[in-house]
Amino acid sequence: GAGVSQSPSNKVTEKGKDVELRCDPISGHTALYWYRQSLGQGLEFLIYFQGNSAPDKSGLPSDRFSAERTGGSVSTLTIQRTQQEDSAVYLCASSAFWGNSPLHFGNGTRLTVT
Amino acid sequence: AQKVTQAQTEISVVEKEDVTLDCVYETRDTTYYLFWYKQPPSGELVFLIRRNSFDEQNEISGRYSWNFQKSTSSFNFTITASQVVDSAVYFCALSGVSNAGNMLTFGGGTRLMVKP
């Protein structure tokens, strides 16, 4: 597609439920990133995928968070047993090359945990 | 460790005023890249510029200009003759060779409000 696509755009869930957020990167981009933006805060790195290499999970805040990327394309971020502090906008980005090419971001998924 | 500081959390100007957004960074990498992104109310982060650590030339693109000074570890962003459409949150970001891939470290952002 023309840009990074994320779905859903908004998600409201009850505390304790699991949620899945989807990211469809720009075609041909080998690197994919998940960031989290809490209200009034900056962007917090969560996880990074590059090609078929093992992902860099160093930013995941707890073991309730996981992500996978199937076939080197679409990625799913899963949050299990959601907590109210998980409420944030989850942003996905992709980039073309290893060498510090700009990241292209999607519009994000706004997650609200009630 | 890398760090990006945007000391101005919010700036309000009147249309046509010039405004400078400050960005100060910390890194131990000798090779690194600096970025500015714009986040309008729609929420999507829009890439504005990337500079590498070996290129200290200032850059101008229309009403936008960037001043990179390694001596002060700063990468400031100036909007000339601001317009209401410039209202957004602006993020400065850093990526170094010690980062995984292109992983960016972001500053906290500066919310710019341009009033008519």
GROMACS .gro file of C-alpha atoms in nm:
model
  230
    1GLY     CA    1   0.000   0.000   0.000
    2ALA     CA    2   0.093   0.364  -0.010
    3GLY     CA    3   0.168   0.390   0.359
    4VAL     CA    4   0.181   0.200   0.683
    5SER     CA    5  -0.164   0.075   0.771
    6GLN     CA    6  -0.276  -0.002   1.125
    7SER     CA    7  -0.597  -0.155   1.249
    8PRO     CA    8  -0.812  -0.100   1.435
    9SER     CA    9  -0.779   0.277   1.460
   10ASN     CA   10  -0.951   0.269   1.797
   11LYS     CA   11  -0.997  -0.012   2.047
   12VAL     CA   12  -1.179  -0.004   2.377
   13THR     CA   13  -1.140  -0.308   2.595
   14GLU     CA   14  -1.211  -0.414   2.948
   15LYS     CA   15  -0.933  -0.462   3.195
   16GLY     CA   16  -0.807  -0.819   3.186
   17LYS     CA   17  -0.898  -0.888   2.824
   18ASP     CA   18  -0.643  -0.964   2.551
   19VAL     CA   19  -0.608  -0.738   2.248
   20GLU     CA   20  -0.439  -0.770   1.911
   21LEU     CA   21  -0.317  -0.474   1.711
   22ARG     CA   22  -0.226  -0.513   1.348
   23CYS     CA   23   0.032  -0.337   1.132
   24ASP     CA   24   0.071  -0.366   0.758
   25PRO     CA   25   0.403  -0.202   0.659
   26ILE     CA   26   0.496  -0.037   0.334
   27SER     CA   27   0.557  -0.302   0.072
   28GLY     CA   28   0.924  -0.390   0.047
   29HIS     CA   29   1.022  -0.243   0.381
   30THR     CA   30   1.232  -0.493   0.571
   31ALA     CA   31   1.231  -0.323   0.910
   32LEU     CA   32   0.924  -0.284   1.129
   33TYR     CA   33   0.893  -0.110   1.465
   34TRP     CA   34   0.631  -0.074   1.735
   35TYR     CA   35   0.624   0.234   1.954
   36ARG     CA   36   0.386   0.342   2.228
   37GLN     CA   37   0.275   0.698   2.291
   38SER     CA   38   0.099   0.760   2.618
   39LEU     CA   39  -0.114   1.071   2.666
   40GLY     CA   40   0.109   1.378   2.667
   41GLN     CA   41   0.420   1.166   2.650
   42GLY     CA   42   0.689   1.102   2.394
   43LEU     CA   43   0.734   0.783   2.199
   44GLU     CA   44   0.849   0.471   2.376
   45PHE     CA   45   1.019   0.199   2.172
   46LEU     CA   46   0.866  -0.146   2.215
   47ILE     CA   47   1.000  -0.393   1.960
   48TYR     CA   48   1.188  -0.407   1.630
   49PHE     CA   49   1.188  -0.661   1.347
   50GLN     CA   50   1.449  -0.672   1.072
   51GLY     CA   51   1.402  -0.925   0.794
   52ASN     CA   52   1.420  -1.280   0.925
   53SER     CA   53   1.639  -1.195   1.223
   54ALA     CA   54   1.525  -1.246   1.579
   55PRO     CA   55   1.332  -0.938   1.694
   56ASP     CA   56   1.474  -0.687   1.938
   57LYS     CA   57   1.227  -0.706   2.227
   58SER     CA   58   1.423  -0.484   2.461
   59GLY     CA   59   1.150  -0.223   2.487
   60LEU     CA   60   0.858  -0.446   2.579
   61PRO     CA   61   0.738  -0.330   2.923
   62SER     CA   62   0.627  -0.669   3.053
   63ASP     CA   63   0.576  -1.031   2.949
   64ARG     CA   64   0.211  -0.947   2.880
   65PHE     CA   65   0.334  -0.784   2.559
   66SER     CA   66   0.439  -0.987   2.257
   67ALA     CA   67   0.462  -0.935   1.884
   68GLU     CA   68   0.515  -1.139   1.576
   69ARG     CA   69   0.573  -1.068   1.214
   70THR     CA   70   0.453  -1.323   0.967
   71GLY     CA   71   0.622  -1.372   0.631
   72GLY     CA   72   0.834  -1.063   0.683
   73SER     CA   73   0.532  -0.841   0.631
   74VAL     CA   74   0.228  -0.797   0.857
   75SER     CA   75   0.292  -0.768   1.229
   76THR     CA   76   0.062  -0.824   1.524
   77LEU     CA   77   0.120  -0.676   1.868
   78THR     CA   78  -0.061  -0.869   2.139
   79ILE     CA   79  -0.129  -0.743   2.488
   80GLN     CA   80  -0.256  -1.004   2.731
   81ARG     CA   81  -0.457  -0.932   3.044
   82THR     CA   82  -0.472  -0.562   2.966
   83GLN     CA   83  -0.429  -0.308   3.242
   84GLN     CA   84  -0.541   0.053   3.254
   85GLU     CA   85  -0.183   0.171   3.224
   86ASP     CA   86  -0.169   0.004   2.882
   87SER     CA   87  -0.400   0.276   2.750
   88ALA     CA   88  -0.202   0.462   2.484
   89VAL     CA   89  -0.162   0.508   2.112
   90TYR     CA   90   0.036   0.223   1.961
   91LEU     CA   91   0.232   0.331   1.657
   92CYS     CA   92   0.383   0.107   1.395
   93ALA     CA   93   0.659   0.218   1.160
   94SER     CA   94   0.856   0.061   0.878
   95SER     CA   95   1.171   0.153   0.694
   96ALA     CA   96   1.339   0.045   0.377
   97PHE     CA   97   1.700  -0.013   0.469
   98TRP     CA   98   1.922  -0.094   0.757
   99GLY     CA   99   2.121   0.227   0.712
  100ASN     CA  100   1.918   0.481   0.908
  101SER     CA  101   1.655   0.542   0.646
  102PRO     CA  102   1.362   0.740   0.783
  103LEU     CA  103   1.088   0.554   0.961
  104HIS     CA  104   0.743   0.585   0.808
  105PHE     CA  105   0.468   0.573   1.067
  106GLY     CA  106   0.109   0.461   1.054
  107ASN     CA  107  -0.177   0.653   1.212
  108GLY     CA  108  -0.168   0.438   1.520
  109THR     CA  109  -0.420   0.241   1.723
  110ARG     CA  110  -0.568   0.423   2.019
  111LEU     CA  111  -0.618   0.166   2.294
  112THR     CA  112  -0.839   0.246   2.588
  113VAL     CA  113  -0.859   0.000   2.875
  114THR     CA  114  -1.160   0.055   3.098
  115ALA     CA  115   2.280   0.544   2.650
  116GLN     CA  116   2.116   0.794   2.422
  117LYS     CA  117   1.892   1.080   2.518
  118VAL     CA  118   1.704   1.353   2.338
  119THR     CA  119   1.576   1.655   2.527
  120GLN     CA  120   1.318   1.900   2.401
  121ALA     CA  121   1.298   2.148   2.683
  122GLN     CA  122   1.001   2.338   2.538
  123THR     CA  123   0.689   2.136   2.604
  124GLU     CA  124   0.455   2.395   2.455
  125ILE     CA  125   0.500   2.706   2.243
  126SER     CA  126   0.230   2.946   2.135
  127VAL     CA  127   0.286   3.204   1.863
  128VAL     CA  128   0.078   3.427   1.645
  129GLU     CA  129   0.067   3.356   1.275
  130LYS     CA  130   0.360   3.498   1.076
  131GLU     CA  131   0.592   3.491   1.374
  132ASP     CA  132   0.917   3.296   1.348
  133VAL     CA  133   0.961   3.017   1.600
  134THR     CA  134   1.254   2.794   1.696
  135LEU     CA  135   1.213   2.451   1.849
  136ASP     CA  136   1.511   2.337   2.051
  137CYS     CA  137   1.660   1.989   2.056
  138VAL     CA  138   1.961   1.874   2.256
  139TYR     CA  139   2.092   1.521   2.234
  140GLU     CA  140   2.336   1.290   2.410
  141THR     CA  141   2.513   0.996   2.251
  142ARG     CA  142   2.844   0.815   2.274
  143ASP     CA  143   2.826   0.714   1.910
  144THR     CA  144   3.054   0.902   1.674
  145THR     CA  145   2.824   0.820   1.385
  146TYR     CA  146   2.462   0.905   1.439
  147TYR     CA  147   2.158   1.051   1.269
  148LEU     CA  148   1.918   1.318   1.382
  149PHE     CA  149   1.559   1.351   1.274
  150TRP     CA  150   1.261   1.579   1.309
  151TYR     CA  151   0.906   1.451   1.282
  152LYS     CA  152   0.578   1.641   1.282
  153GLN     CA  153   0.264   1.499   1.444
  154PRO     CA  154  -0.043   1.698   1.341
  155PRO     CA  155  -0.377   1.653   1.519
  156SER     CA  156  -0.456   1.363   1.287
  157GLY     CA  157  -0.191   1.168   1.476
  158GLU     CA  158   0.034   1.042   1.198
  159LEU     CA  159   0.404   1.112   1.241
  160VAL     CA  160   0.541   1.285   0.934
  161PHE     CA  161   0.912   1.269   0.858
  162LEU     CA  162   1.065   1.614   0.802
  163ILE     CA  163   1.441   1.578   0.791
  164ARG     CA  164   1.738   1.350   0.861
  165ARG     CA  165   2.094   1.470   0.917
  166ASN     CA  166   2.404   1.261   0.977
  167SER     CA  167   2.667   1.349   1.232
  168PHE     CA  168   2.927   1.435   0.969
  169ASP     CA  169   2.721   1.697   0.795
  170GLU     CA  170   2.690   2.016   0.994
  171GLN     CA  171   2.563   2.228   0.710
  172ASN     CA  172   2.244   2.407   0.791
  173GLU     CA  173   1.951   2.315   0.576
  174ILE     CA  174   1.659   2.518   0.450
  175SER     CA  175   1.343   2.382   0.298
  176GLY     CA  176   1.087   2.650   0.226
  177ARG     CA  177   0.985   2.804   0.557
  178TYR     CA  178   1.170   2.533   0.753
  179SER     CA  179   1.536   2.547   0.850
  180TRP     CA  180   1.755   2.336   1.071
  181ASN     CA  181   2.067   2.432   1.262
  182PHE     CA  182   2.295   2.143   1.359
  183GLN     CA  183   2.578   2.223   1.599
  184LYS     CA  184   2.789   1.932   1.723
  185SER     CA  185   2.976   2.159   1.962
  186THR     CA  186   2.658   2.209   2.162
  187SER     CA  187   2.491   1.877   2.069
  188SER     CA  188   2.194   2.065   1.934
  189PHE     CA  189   1.971   2.028   1.631
  190ASN     CA  190   1.727   2.314   1.638
  191PHE     CA  191   1.434   2.364   1.403
  192THR     CA  192   1.308   2.705   1.292
  193ILE     CA  193   0.981   2.780   1.120
  194THR     CA  194   0.975   3.117   0.949
  195ALA     CA  195   0.650   3.307   0.907
  196SER     CA  196   0.452   3.043   1.091
  197GLN     CA  197   0.108   2.940   0.972
  198VAL     CA  198  -0.190   2.788   1.149
  199VAL     CA  199  -0.125   2.462   0.960
  200ASP     CA  200   0.210   2.437   1.139
  201SER     CA  201   0.024   2.365   1.463
  202ALA     CA  202   0.136   2.020   1.568
  203VAL     CA  203   0.362   1.832   1.805
  204TYR     CA  204   0.718   1.822   1.679
  205PHE     CA  205   0.955   1.544   1.780
  206CYS     CA  206   1.332   1.540   1.756
  207ALA     CA  207   1.487   1.194   1.740
  208LEU     CA  208   1.828   1.029   1.737
  209SER     CA  209   1.960   0.706   1.592
  210GLY     CA  210   2.314   0.585   1.641
  211VAL     CA  211   2.516   0.290   1.521
  212SER     CA  212   2.477   0.133   1.863
  213ASN     CA  213   2.102   0.123   1.812
  214ALA     CA  214   1.928  -0.181   1.679
  215GLY     CA  215   1.870  -0.103   1.314
  216ASN     CA  216   1.715   0.238   1.278
  217MET     CA  217   1.563   0.240   1.623
  218LEU     CA  218   1.494   0.599   1.716
  219THR     CA  219   1.521   0.760   2.055
  220PHE     CA  220   1.265   1.039   2.068
  221GLY     CA  221   1.249   1.358   2.267
  222GLY     CA  222   0.936   1.436   2.460
  223GLY     CA  223   0.803   1.658   2.184
  224THR     CA  224   0.715   2.026   2.160
  225ARG     CA  225   0.354   2.124   2.104
  226LEU     CA  226   0.340   2.424   1.874
  227MET     CA  227   0.022   2.627   1.860
  228VAL     CA  228  -0.002   2.890   1.591
  229LYS     CA  229  -0.290   3.130   1.643
  230PRO     CA  230  -0.443   3.330   1.361
   0.00000   0.00000   0.00000
